[in-house]
Coordinates of C-alpha atoms in Angstrom, one line a residue:
X1 CA 42.0 17.2 39.6
X2 CA 44.8 18.6 37.6
X3 CA 47.2 15.7 38.5
X4 CA 44.5 13.2 37.4
X5 CA 44.0 15.1 34.2
X6 CA 47.8 15.0 33.5
X7 CA 47.8 11.3 34.4
X8 CA 45.0 10.6 32.0
X9 CA 46.7 12.5 29.2
X10 CA 50.0 10.7 29.7
X11 CA 48.2 7.4 29.7
X12 CA 46.4 8.3 26.2
X13 CA 49.8 9.6 24.7
X14 CA 51.4 6.3 25.9
X15 CA 48.7 4.1 24.2
X16 CA 49.2 6.0 21.1
X17 CA 52.9 5.5 21.1
X18 CA 52.4 1.9 21.7
X19 CA 49.6 1.3 19.2
X20 CA 50.3 -1.0 16.3
X21 CA 49.7 0.6 13.0
X22 CA 48.5 -0.9 9.8
X23 CA 48.6 1.1 6.6
X24 CA 46.3 0.8 3.6
X25 CA 46.5 2.6 0.3
X26 CA 44.5 2.4 -3.0
X27 CA 47.9 1.8 -4.8
X28 CA 49.0 -0.7 -2.2
X29 CA 49.4 -4.5 -2.4
X30 CA 47.7 -7.2 -0.1
X31 CA 51.1 -9.1 -0.4
X32 CA 52.8 -6.2 1.4
X33 CA 53.5 -6.1 5.2
X34 CA 51.1 -3.2 5.8
X35 CA 53.9 -0.6 6.8
X36 CA 53.8 3.0 5.9
X37 CA 56.3 2.2 3.1
X38 CA 54.7 -1.0 1.9
X39 CA 51.0 -0.6 2.5
X40 CA 48.2 -3.1 2.0
X41 CA 45.5 -2.4 -0.7
X42 CA 42.2 -3.5 1.2
X43 CA 40.6 -2.8 4.5
X44 CA 39.6 -6.5 4.4
X45 CA 43.3 -7.7 4.5
X46 CA 44.1 -5.0 7.2
X47 CA 41.3 -6.5 9.4
X48 CA 42.7 -9.9 8.9
X49 CA 46.2 -8.8 9.8
X50 CA 44.9 -7.0 13.0
X51 CA 42.9 -10.4 13.7
X52 CA 46.1 -12.3 13.5
X53 CA 47.9 -9.9 15.8
X54 CA 45.2 -10.3 18.5
X55 CA 45.2 -14.1 18.1
X56 CA 48.8 -14.3 18.5
X57 CA 48.9 -11.8 21.3
X58 CA 51.5 -9.8 19.4
X59 CA 53.1 -6.7 21.2
X60 CA 51.4 -4.5 18.6
X61 CA 48.0 -5.0 20.3
X62 CA 49.0 -3.6 23.7
X63 CA 48.0 0.2 23.0
X64 CA 45.4 -0.6 20.3
X65 CA 45.4 -1.3 16.7
X66 CA 45.2 1.6 14.2
X67 CA 44.3 0.7 10.6
X68 CA 45.2 3.9 8.6
X69 CA 43.4 4.4 5.4
X70 CA 45.2 6.6 2.9
X71 CA 42.9 9.0 1.2
X72 CA 41.3 7.7 -2.1
X73 CA 38.6 5.5 -3.3
X74 CA 38.3 1.8 -2.3
X75 CA 35.8 0.0 -4.6
X76 CA 34.4 -2.9 -2.5
X77 CA 33.6 -6.3 -4.3
X78 CA 31.7 -7.5 -1.0
X79 CA 30.8 -6.2 2.2
X80 CA 33.4 -5.6 4.9
X81 CA 32.6 -8.2 7.7
X82 CA 33.7 -7.3 11.2
X83 CA 33.3 -10.1 13.6
X84 CA 33.8 -11.0 17.2
X85 CA 37.5 -12.1 16.5
X86 CA 38.1 -8.3 15.6
X87 CA 37.0 -6.9 18.8
X88 CA 39.4 -4.8 20.9
X89 CA 39.2 -3.9 24.4
X90 CA 39.0 -0.6 26.4
X91 CA 42.7 -0.1 26.4
X92 CA 43.4 -1.7 23.1
X93 CA 40.6 -0.7 20.5
X94 CA 40.6 -1.4 16.8
X95 CA 40.5 2.0 15.1
X96 CA 39.7 2.4 11.4
X97 CA 40.6 5.9 10.4
X98 CA 41.4 8.2 7.5
X99 CA 39.6 10.3 4.8
X100 CA 39.1 7.2 2.5
X101 CA 36.0 6.4 0.6
X102 CA 34.5 2.9 1.0
X103 CA 32.3 2.6 -2.2
X104 CA 30.0 -0.2 -3.1
X105 CA 29.8 0.6 -6.8
X106 CA 31.0 -0.2 -10.3
X107 CA 32.1 2.3 -12.8
X108 CA 29.9 2.9 -15.9
X109 CA 32.3 3.4 -18.9
X110 CA 32.4 4.3 -22.5
X111 CA 29.5 6.8 -22.7
X112 CA 28.4 7.8 -26.2
X113 CA 26.3 10.6 -27.4
X114 CA 23.1 10.1 -29.2
X115 CA 20.5 7.3 -29.6
X116 CA 18.1 6.2 -32.3
X117 CA 15.6 4.5 -30.0
X118 CA 12.2 5.5 -31.3
X119 CA 10.8 5.5 -27.7
X120 CA 12.7 8.8 -27.3
X121 CA 11.2 12.0 -28.8
X122 CA 13.1 12.7 -32.0
X123 CA 14.1 16.3 -30.6
X124 CA 15.8 14.8 -27.7
X125 CA 17.6 11.8 -29.5
X126 CA 20.9 13.8 -29.8
X127 CA 20.9 15.0 -26.2
X128 CA 20.7 11.5 -24.7
X129 CA 23.9 9.7 -23.8
X130 CA 24.2 5.8 -23.6
X131 CA 26.4 3.2 -22.1
X132 CA 26.4 -0.5 -21.6
X133 CA 25.7 -1.6 -18.1
X134 CA 28.8 -2.9 -16.1
X135 CA 29.1 -6.6 -15.2
X136 CA 28.9 -7.7 -11.7
X137 CA 30.5 -11.2 -11.6
X138 CA 29.0 -13.0 -14.7
X139 CA 25.8 -10.9 -15.0
X140 CA 24.7 -7.5 -15.9
X141 CA 24.3 -5.3 -13.1
X142 CA 20.7 -4.1 -12.5
X143 CA 20.4 -1.0 -10.5
X144 CA 17.9 1.8 -9.4
X145 CA 20.4 4.5 -8.4
X146 CA 23.2 6.2 -10.5
X147 CA 26.0 8.4 -9.0
X148 CA 27.2 11.0 -11.3
X149 CA 29.0 13.1 -8.6
X150 CA 25.4 13.7 -7.5
X151 CA 22.6 11.2 -7.5
X152 CA 21.0 11.3 -10.9
X153 CA 17.3 11.0 -11.1
X154 CA 15.7 7.8 -12.4
X155 CA 12.5 9.2 -13.9
X156 CA 9.9 9.8 -11.4
X157 CA 12.1 9.4 -8.4
X158 CA 12.5 12.7 -6.5
X159 CA 15.7 14.5 -6.0
X160 CA 16.3 18.1 -5.9
X161 CA 19.9 19.4 -6.7
X162 CA 21.4 22.6 -7.7
X163 CA 25.1 22.3 -8.7
X164 CA 25.5 19.3 -6.4
X165 CA 23.9 21.1 -3.4
X166 CA 20.4 20.7 -2.1
X167 CA 18.0 23.4 -3.4
X168 CA 16.2 24.6 -0.2
X169 CA 12.9 25.3 -1.4
X170 CA 9.6 23.5 -1.8
X171 CA 10.0 21.2 -4.9
X172 CA 7.6 21.1 -7.6
X173 CA 7.2 17.2 -8.0
X174 CA 5.3 16.2 -11.2
X175 CA 2.5 14.2 -9.7
X176 CA -1.2 13.7 -10.8
X177 CA -4.4 13.0 -8.9
X178 CA -5.8 9.5 -9.2
X179 CA -9.5 9.0 -10.3
X180 CA -10.2 6.0 -8.4
X181 CA -8.8 3.3 -6.1
X182 CA -10.8 0.0 -6.6
X183 CA -9.9 -2.5 -3.7
X184 CA -12.3 -5.1 -5.2
X185 CA -10.7 -5.2 -8.6
X186 CA -7.3 -4.2 -7.4
X187 CA -7.1 -1.3 -9.9
X188 CA -6.2 2.5 -9.9
X189 CA -7.8 4.8 -12.4
X190 CA -5.7 7.7 -13.7
X191 CA -6.1 10.3 -16.4
X192 CA -4.6 8.7 -19.6
X193 CA -1.0 9.6 -19.9
X194 CA 0.1 11.7 -23.0
X195 CA 2.9 9.2 -23.8
X196 CA 2.3 5.9 -25.5
X197 CA 3.4 3.4 -22.9
X198 CA 2.3 0.2 -24.2
X199 CA 5.8 -1.1 -24.6
X200 CA 7.1 0.2 -21.3
X201 CA 7.5 -3.2 -19.7
X202 CA 9.4 -1.8 -16.6
X203 CA 6.8 0.8 -15.8
X204 CA 6.1 1.7 -12.1
X205 CA 3.6 3.8 -10.2
X206 CA 4.8 5.8 -7.3
X207 CA 1.7 6.2 -5.0
X208 CA 1.4 9.1 -2.3
X209 CA -0.7 7.5 0.5
X210 CA -0.8 9.8 3.4
X211 CA 2.2 9.2 5.7
X212 CA 3.9 6.5 3.4
X213 CA 4.4 5.8 -0.3
X214 CA 4.0 2.6 -2.4
X215 CA 6.1 1.7 -5.4
X216 CA 3.9 -0.6 -7.7
X217 CA 5.1 -2.4 -10.7
X218 CA 2.6 -1.9 -13.6
X219 CA 1.2 -5.2 -14.9
X220 CA -1.4 -3.8 -17.4
X221 CA -2.9 -0.5 -18.7
X222 CA -6.4 -0.4 -20.0
X223 CA -7.1 3.0 -21.8
X224 CA -10.7 4.1 -21.7
X225 CA -10.5 7.4 -23.5
X226 CA -9.6 10.2 -21.0
X227 CA -9.0 7.7 -18.3
X228 CA -6.8 4.5 -17.9
X229 CA -7.3 1.6 -15.6
X230 CA -4.0 0.2 -14.1
X231 CA -3.4 -3.2 -12.5
X232 CA -0.3 -4.4 -10.8
X233 CA 2.1 -7.3 -10.2
X234 CA 2.2 -9.5 -7.2
X235 CA 3.0 -9.6 -4.4
X236 CA 2.7 -5.8 -4.0
X237 CA -0.9 -5.8 -5.6
X238 CA -2.6 -8.0 -2.9
X239 CA -0.8 -6.0 -0.1
X240 CA -1.6 -2.5 -1.6
X241 CA -5.3 -3.2 -2.0
X242 CA -5.9 -5.3 1.3
X243 CA -3.9 -3.2 3.9
X244 CA -6.2 -0.3 5.5
X245 CA -3.3 1.7 6.8
X246 CA -2.2 3.8 5.0
X247 CA -4.3 3.7 1.8
X248 CA -4.7 6.5 -0.8
X249 CA -7.6 9.0 -0.3
X250 CA -10.3 9.6 -2.9
X251 CA -12.1 12.9 -2.8
X252 CA -10.8 13.9 0.6
X253 CA -10.7 17.5 2.0
X254 CA -8.0 18.5 -0.4
X255 CA -8.7 16.2 -3.4
X256 CA -7.6 12.6 -4.1
X257 CA -4.3 11.1 -3.5
X258 CA -1.5 11.7 -6.1
X259 CA 0.7 9.5 -8.2
X260 CA 3.4 9.6 -10.9
X261 CA 4.7 7.0 -13.4
X262 CA 8.3 6.1 -13.6
X263 CA 10.9 3.8 -15.1
X264 CA 10.2 4.0 -18.8
X265 CA 12.3 5.4 -21.6
X266 CA 9.3 7.0 -23.0
X267 CA 9.3 9.4 -19.9
X268 CA 12.9 10.4 -19.9
X269 CA 12.5 14.0 -21.1
X270 CA 14.4 16.3 -18.7
X271 CA 18.1 16.9 -17.8
X272 CA 19.2 14.7 -14.8
X273 CA 17.1 11.8 -15.7
X274 CA 18.2 8.4 -16.5
X275 CA 16.8 4.9 -17.4
X276 CA 18.1 1.3 -17.7
X277 CA 16.5 -0.8 -20.3
X278 CA 15.4 -4.3 -20.0
X279 CA 16.6 -6.8 -21.1
X280 CA 19.7 -5.3 -22.7
X281 CA 20.8 -3.4 -19.6
X282 CA 21.8 -0.4 -21.6
X283 CA 21.7 2.9 -19.7
X284 CA 20.3 6.1 -21.1
X285 CA 21.2 9.5 -19.5
X286 CA 20.0 13.0 -20.3
X287 CA 22.8 15.3 -19.0
X288 CA 22.7 18.8 -17.8
X289 CA 24.6 21.2 -20.3
X290 CA 27.4 21.7 -17.6
X291 CA 28.0 18.0 -17.8
X292 CA 28.6 17.7 -21.4
X293 CA 32.3 18.4 -21.3
X294 CA 32.7 15.9 -18.4
X295 CA 30.9 13.3 -20.5
X296 CA 33.3 13.9 -23.5
X297 CA 36.4 13.9 -21.3
X298 CA 36.5 11.7 -18.2
X299 CA 33.0 11.1 -17.3
X300 CA 33.5 7.5 -16.6
X301 CA 35.9 8.3 -13.7
X302 CA 32.9 9.6 -11.7
X303 CA 30.0 7.6 -13.0
X304 CA 29.0 4.7 -10.7
X305 CA 26.3 2.3 -10.2
X306 CA 25.9 1.0 -6.8
X307 CA 26.2 -2.7 -6.6
X308 CA 26.3 -3.7 -3.0
X309 CA 23.4 -3.2 -0.6
X310 CA 25.7 -3.4 2.5
X311 CA 29.3 -1.9 2.7
X312 CA 30.2 -2.8 6.3
X313 CA 28.5 -5.4 8.6
X314 CA 29.6 -5.4 12.3
X315 CA 28.0 -8.6 13.4
X316 CA 28.3 -10.5 16.6
X317 CA 26.1 -13.2 18.3
X318 CA 24.3 -13.4 21.6
X319 CA 27.2 -15.6 22.8
X320 CA 30.1 -13.8 21.2
X321 CA 29.8 -10.1 20.7
X322 CA 31.8 -7.6 18.8
X323 CA 33.2 -4.7 20.8
X324 CA 35.6 -1.8 20.9
X325 CA 35.7 -0.9 17.2
X326 CA 36.0 2.7 16.1
X327 CA 35.6 4.3 12.8
X328 CA 37.0 8.0 12.5
X329 CA 36.8 10.2 9.4
X330 CA 35.7 7.3 7.0
X331 CA 33.4 8.0 4.0
X332 CA 30.7 5.4 3.1
X333 CA 29.2 5.9 -0.4
X334 CA 27.2 4.1 -3.1
X335 CA 25.1 1.4 -1.6
X336 CA 22.2 -0.1 -3.6
X337 CA 18.5 -0.7 -3.0
X338 CA 16.6 -2.8 -5.5
X339 CA 13.6 -4.0 -3.6
X340 CA 10.9 -2.3 -5.7
X341 CA 12.2 -3.7 -9.0
X342 CA 12.0 -7.3 -7.5
X343 CA 8.8 -7.2 -5.5
X344 CA 7.3 -3.7 -5.4
X345 CA 7.4 -1.6 -2.2
X346 CA 4.3 -0.9 0.0
X347 CA 5.2 0.6 3.3
X348 CA 3.4 0.8 6.6
X349 CA 5.4 3.6 8.1
X350 CA 9.0 4.8 8.4
X351 CA 10.1 3.0 5.2
X352 CA 9.1 -0.5 6.7
X353 CA 7.8 -2.7 3.8
X354 CA 4.8 -4.8 4.4
X355 CA 5.2 -8.5 3.8
X356 CA 1.6 -9.1 4.6
X357 CA -1.4 -6.8 6.0
X358 CA -5.0 -6.8 6.0
X359 CA -8.1 -5.6 7.9
X360 CA -9.7 -7.8 10.5
X361 CA -13.3 -8.8 10.0
X362 CA -13.6 -9.0 13.9
X363 CA -11.4 -6.5 15.6
X364 CA -9.1 -7.2 18.6
X365 CA -5.9 -9.0 19.8
X366 CA -5.3 -10.1 23.4
X367 CA -2.8 -7.3 23.6
X368 CA -5.1 -4.6 22.1
X369 CA -8.8 -5.1 22.1
X370 CA -9.5 -2.3 19.5
X371 CA -7.0 -3.4 16.9
X372 CA -8.7 -3.6 13.5
X373 CA -5.6 -4.5 11.3
X374 CA -2.6 -6.5 11.3
X375 CA 0.7 -6.0 9.5
X376 CA 3.9 -7.8 9.3
X377 CA 7.0 -6.0 8.1
X378 CA 10.5 -6.2 6.7
X379 CA 13.5 -4.1 7.9
X380 CA 15.0 -1.9 5.1
X381 CA 18.5 -2.6 3.8
X382 CA 21.4 -0.7 5.4
X383 CA 24.8 0.4 4.0
X384 CA 26.3 -0.1 7.4
X385 CA 24.9 -2.5 9.9
X386 CA 25.6 -3.3 13.7
X387 CA 24.1 -6.0 15.9
X388 CA 25.2 -7.8 19.1
X389 CA 27.9 -5.3 19.7
X390 CA 29.2 -3.1 22.4
X391 CA 31.3 0.2 22.4
X392 CA 31.0 0.8 18.6
X393 CA 31.9 4.4 17.6
X394 CA 31.4 6.3 14.4
X395 CA 33.1 9.8 14.7
X396 CA 33.5 12.4 12.1
X397 CA 32.4 10.0 9.3
X398 CA 30.6 11.0 6.0
X399 CA 27.6 8.9 4.7
X400 CA 26.5 9.9 1.3
X401 CA 24.6 8.3 -1.8
X402 CA 23.2 5.4 0.1
X403 CA 20.0 4.2 -1.2
X404 CA 18.2 2.8 1.8
X405 CA 19.2 3.3 5.5
X406 CA 22.5 4.9 6.1
X407 CA 23.7 3.4 9.5
X408 CA 21.5 0.8 11.2
X409 CA 22.3 -0.4 14.8
X410 CA 19.8 -3.3 14.5
X411 CA 19.8 -5.3 17.7
X412 CA 21.4 -5.6 21.0
X413 CA 23.8 -2.6 20.5
X414 CA 25.1 -1.1 23.8
X415 CA 27.3 1.8 24.9
X416 CA 27.9 3.0 21.3
X417 CA 28.2 6.4 19.7
X418 CA 27.4 8.1 16.4
X419 CA 28.8 11.7 16.7
X420 CA 30.2 14.4 14.5
X421 CA 29.1 12.7 11.3
X422 CA 27.4 13.9 8.1
X423 CA 24.5 12.1 6.5
X424 CA 23.5 13.5 3.0
X425 CA 21.5 12.2 0.0
X426 CA 20.3 9.0 1.8
X427 CA 17.4 7.3 0.0
X428 CA 15.8 6.3 3.2
X429 CA 16.4 6.8 7.0
X430 CA 19.8 8.3 7.9
X431 CA 20.4 6.6 11.3
X432 CA 18.2 3.8 12.7
X433 CA 18.5 2.2 16.1
X434 CA 16.7 -0.5 17.9
X435 CA 14.2 -3.4 17.3
X436 CA 11.3 -2.8 14.8
X437 CA 9.9 -6.3 15.2
X438 CA 9.7 -7.8 11.7
X439 CA 9.2 -11.1 9.7
X440 CA 7.0 -13.2 11.8
X441 CA 6.4 -10.8 14.6
X442 CA 3.2 -8.9 14.1
X443 CA 4.1 -5.2 14.4
X444 CA 1.4 -4.1 16.8
X445 CA 2.1 -6.7 19.4
X446 CA 4.4 -5.2 22.3
X447 CA 7.8 -6.4 21.9
X448 CA 9.2 -8.0 25.1
X449 CA 12.4 -10.0 24.2
X450 CA 13.1 -13.3 26.1
X451 CA 16.6 -11.9 26.7
X452 CA 16.5 -8.4 28.0
X453 CA 19.8 -7.5 26.5
X454 CA 18.4 -7.9 23.0
X455 CA 17.0 -4.2 23.4
X456 CA 19.5 -1.5 22.2
X457 CA 20.7 0.5 25.3
X458 CA 22.8 3.5 26.0
X459 CA 23.4 4.5 22.5
X460 CA 24.4 8.2 21.8
X461 CA 23.6 10.1 18.6
X462 CA 25.1 13.6 18.9
X463 CA 26.2 16.5 16.9
X464 CA 25.5 15.0 13.5
X465 CA 24.3 16.7 10.4
X466 CA 21.4 15.0 8.5
X467 CA 20.2 16.7 5.4
X468 CA 18.6 15.6 2.3
X469 CA 17.5 12.2 3.2
X470 CA 14.4 10.0 2.4
X471 CA 14.9 10.7 -1.2
X472 CA 14.1 7.2 -2.5
X473 CA 11.4 6.3 0.2
X474 CA 9.7 9.6 1.1
X475 CA 8.2 7.8 4.1
X476 CA 11.5 7.2 5.9
X477 CA 12.9 9.6 8.6
X478 CA 16.0 11.4 9.7
X479 CA 16.6 9.4 13.0
X480 CA 14.4 6.5 13.8
X481 CA 14.7 4.6 17.2
X482 CA 12.3 1.6 17.8
X483 CA 12.4 -0.4 20.9
X484 CA 15.2 1.3 22.7
X485 CA 16.3 2.5 26.3
X486 CA 18.7 5.1 27.5
X487 CA 19.1 6.5 24.2
X488 CA 20.4 10.1 23.9
X489 CA 19.7 12.0 20.7
X490 CA 21.3 15.3 21.2
X491 CA 22.6 18.4 19.2
X492 CA 21.9 17.0 15.8
X493 CA 20.8 19.1 12.9
X494 CA 18.1 17.4 11.0
X495 CA 16.4 18.9 7.8
X496 CA 15.1 18.5 4.2
X497 CA 13.0 15.4 4.7
X498 CA 9.7 14.1 3.1
X499 CA 8.3 12.9 6.4
X500 CA 9.3 13.2 10.1
X501 CA 12.5 14.3 11.6
X502 CA 13.3 12.5 14.7
X503 CA 11.2 9.4 15.7
X504 CA 11.3 7.5 18.8
X505 CA 9.2 4.4 19.8
X506 CA 7.2 1.8 18.0
X507 CA 4.4 -0.6 18.6
X508 CA 1.3 1.7 19.0
X509 CA 1.0 0.3 22.6
X510 CA 0.3 1.8 26.1
X511 CA 1.8 -1.5 27.6
X512 CA 5.1 -1.8 29.2
X513 CA 7.6 -2.9 26.6
X514 CA 11.1 -2.0 27.9
X515 CA 11.3 1.4 26.2
X516 CA 12.4 4.0 28.9
X517 CA 14.8 6.6 29.8
X518 CA 15.1 8.1 26.2
X519 CA 16.3 11.7 25.8
X520 CA 15.7 14.0 22.8
X521 CA 17.6 17.3 23.5
X522 CA 19.0 20.2 21.9
X523 CA 18.4 19.4 18.3
X524 CA 17.4 21.5 15.5
X525 CA 14.8 20.2 13.1
X526 CA 13.4 22.1 10.0
X527 CA 12.2 21.6 6.5
X528 CA 10.4 18.4 7.1
X529 CA 7.1 17.0 5.9
X530 CA 7.9 18.1 2.4
X531 CA 5.7 15.5 0.6
X532 CA 3.8 13.4 3.4
X533 CA 1.5 14.3 6.3
X534 CA 0.6 12.9 9.7
X535 CA 4.2 13.8 10.4
X536 CA 6.4 15.5 13.1
X537 CA 9.5 17.3 13.5
X538 CA 9.8 15.1 16.7
X539 CA 7.6 12.1 16.7
X540 CA 6.8 9.5 19.4
X541 CA 5.0 6.3 19.8
X542 CA 4.0 4.1 22.9
X543 CA 4.8 4.2 26.6
X544 CA 8.4 5.3 27.4
X545 CA 8.7 6.0 31.1
X546 CA 11.2 8.7 32.4
X547 CA 11.8 10.1 28.9
X548 CA 12.4 13.7 27.9
X549 CA 12.0 16.1 25.0
X550 CA 13.6 19.4 25.9
X551 CA 15.7 22.4 24.7
X552 CA 15.0 21.5 21.0
X553 CA 14.5 24.1 18.2
X554 CA 11.7 22.7 15.8
X555 CA 10.6 24.8 12.9
X556 CA 7.1 24.6 11.4
X557 CA 6.6 21.8 9.0
X558 CA 6.4 22.4 5.2
X559 CA 3.1 22.5 3.5
X560 CA 3.3 19.4 1.4
X561 CA 1.9 20.2 -2.1
X562 CA 0.3 16.7 -2.6
X563 CA -0.9 15.9 0.9
X564 CA -4.7 15.5 1.2
X565 CA -4.8 17.2 4.5
X566 CA -2.3 19.4 6.5
X567 CA -1.9 17.1 9.6
X568 CA 1.7 17.8 10.5
X569 CA 3.1 19.3 13.8
X570 CA 6.4 20.3 15.4
X571 CA 5.9 17.7 18.0
X572 CA 3.5 14.8 17.3
X573 CA 2.7 12.3 20.3
X574 CA 1.3 9.5 18.2
X575 CA -0.7 6.5 19.5
X576 CA -0.3 5.7 23.2
X577 CA 2.8 8.1 23.7
X578 CA 3.3 8.3 27.5
X579 CA 6.1 8.9 30.1
X580 CA 7.6 12.0 28.5
X581 CA 8.4 15.3 30.1
X582 CA 8.3 17.9 27.1
X583 CA 9.7 21.3 28.1
X584 CA 11.7 24.4 26.9
X585 CA 11.4 23.5 23.2
X586 CA 11.4 26.5 20.8
X587 CA 8.7 26.4 18.0
X588 CA 7.2 29.3 16.0
X589 CA 3.9 28.5 17.7
X590 CA 2.6 25.7 20.0
X591 CA 2.4 22.8 17.6
X592 CA 1.5 19.6 19.1
X593 CA -0.4 16.4 17.7
X594 CA -2.1 13.9 19.9
X595 CA -3.3 10.5 19.4
X596 CA -4.6 8.7 22.6
X597 CA -1.7 10.0 24.8
X598 CA -1.2 8.5 28.2
X599 CA -1.8 9.9 31.7
X600 CA 2.1 10.4 32.6
X601 CA 2.8 13.3 30.2
X602 CA 4.3 16.6 31.4
X603 CA 4.2 19.5 28.9
X604 CA 5.4 22.8 29.9
X605 CA 7.0 25.9 28.5
X606 CA 7.0 25.3 24.8
X607 CA 6.7 27.9 22.1
X608 CA 8.2 31.0 20.6
X609 CA 9.2 32.5 23.9
X610 CA 11.7 29.7 24.7
X611 CA 15.2 30.4 24.4
X612 CA 17.3 27.4 23.6
X613 CA 21.0 26.7 22.9
X614 CA 23.3 23.7 22.3
X615 CA 23.3 21.2 25.3
X616 CA 26.7 20.8 26.9
X617 CA 27.7 17.2 27.7

């Protein structure tokens, strides 16, 4: 064994010595040769150079290609596209490495103190700072997020920050209870706001509805004394009032569902809040006292508006796949999410927006006789996307200030790894893997692909830190795996989430669907279900034979302040969960949720008596 180990070390050292190096620097030039002394300026050009080396079978390819990113910020004008021609091999991978920041944003510059806009309360006008929106190409950039060294708060959107760090306590979100939800007239009745919002033409309502949220663009407000009747724009209005699951609750066991109004200059009244005006594009920001000096000096150096929805797209095809690509130590920051501003955002579960949904007058589908509703969904945007790819690795990378999904292994990804990475301040789900049938595929119908290799297989997610995610879409989760097999989710720390922690499975079905051999082991999940309910620290759906949940530490869920009941669990076996062995999980008390579980479940030795530790590979 020792001789074999020495031989392997020698081979690795030899590969490193023979590897071809390409150097990139923020101060480089894409006309340079890419050497240490004369580096390139962009990752895009470095990939092209590596691609040419492989095409021409240059000697630099023999031990692999290393693209070395010098520390600094790289502002991307378009997504980085990694294609089959960029693929390496087992002995000659393409490695992209370095503590560089790939940023999909544009600087906001020339901030000025004070505004005379009569929509702002007179006492606050001297405290508000303004700037003109940057241009993206030949158009004003419209954005829903703003990075001020931390994610600033567009009014009504929920972030909790303390000096740039997460405040680990139950937040006091400013929400009110609705008075009525009228599906026939498609209106919501609320207490009359104290502000005059008659000129707020960008106004939105964020609706808390059980295990998901909706963001609805306000069309009209009819004041009726102490109450106001609100109607909404299409297409979200039809979806919100026709879909049965989930909808708001009126007069439930803990009262009615809650809401807040957002995206109006009239509502900007606390430090950390901001607003972008339409049609001028002007940005208004109410800074914290500690930020004033930075505003006066070099605030524009760290004030950014996300412009790109996707930073990196690793995309092959069924016929020509991408393989053997590694990212090491790279930072991904500032990806945009604008869907609510364009068409509203009504979600089914897990951050998946519905593009159509309604209740069936006569229940039943061939695949599910008792089904009483149908829904078609849309996959969220993602900062880093991977599809039709093998042997893709993200190691020691940092994902931050990404407004929708952080990293998404969408379809047909195999033998790939996400390890030792940090995900913080993600608007949606941190890591998503596998198929969640969307567009024309009704979401309750079991997914059985024509080509078996379309299912994500043998993906490992290990030793990652996932904190303070789901900030834009409360119904998203920490780690989401849909139709997958042989997935290993191990030794991750998952916390500070508004809904569930680690979720595996989709389809609400007891039928065979290809999901199997999935393992959730050695994870620590805590401080979840902060806002929504029907949640689980670990959450599963559907039949997944030969799967395991074991040796995890799962703290009790948070008592969500606006939930209309307390339905949240350490481990939640949602509809038709089956095929799991669940053992040796620590929790402060046995906390399981069940919804029509199958007959092949083994549940043993879980609770406060269990002693768990990190799983060794």
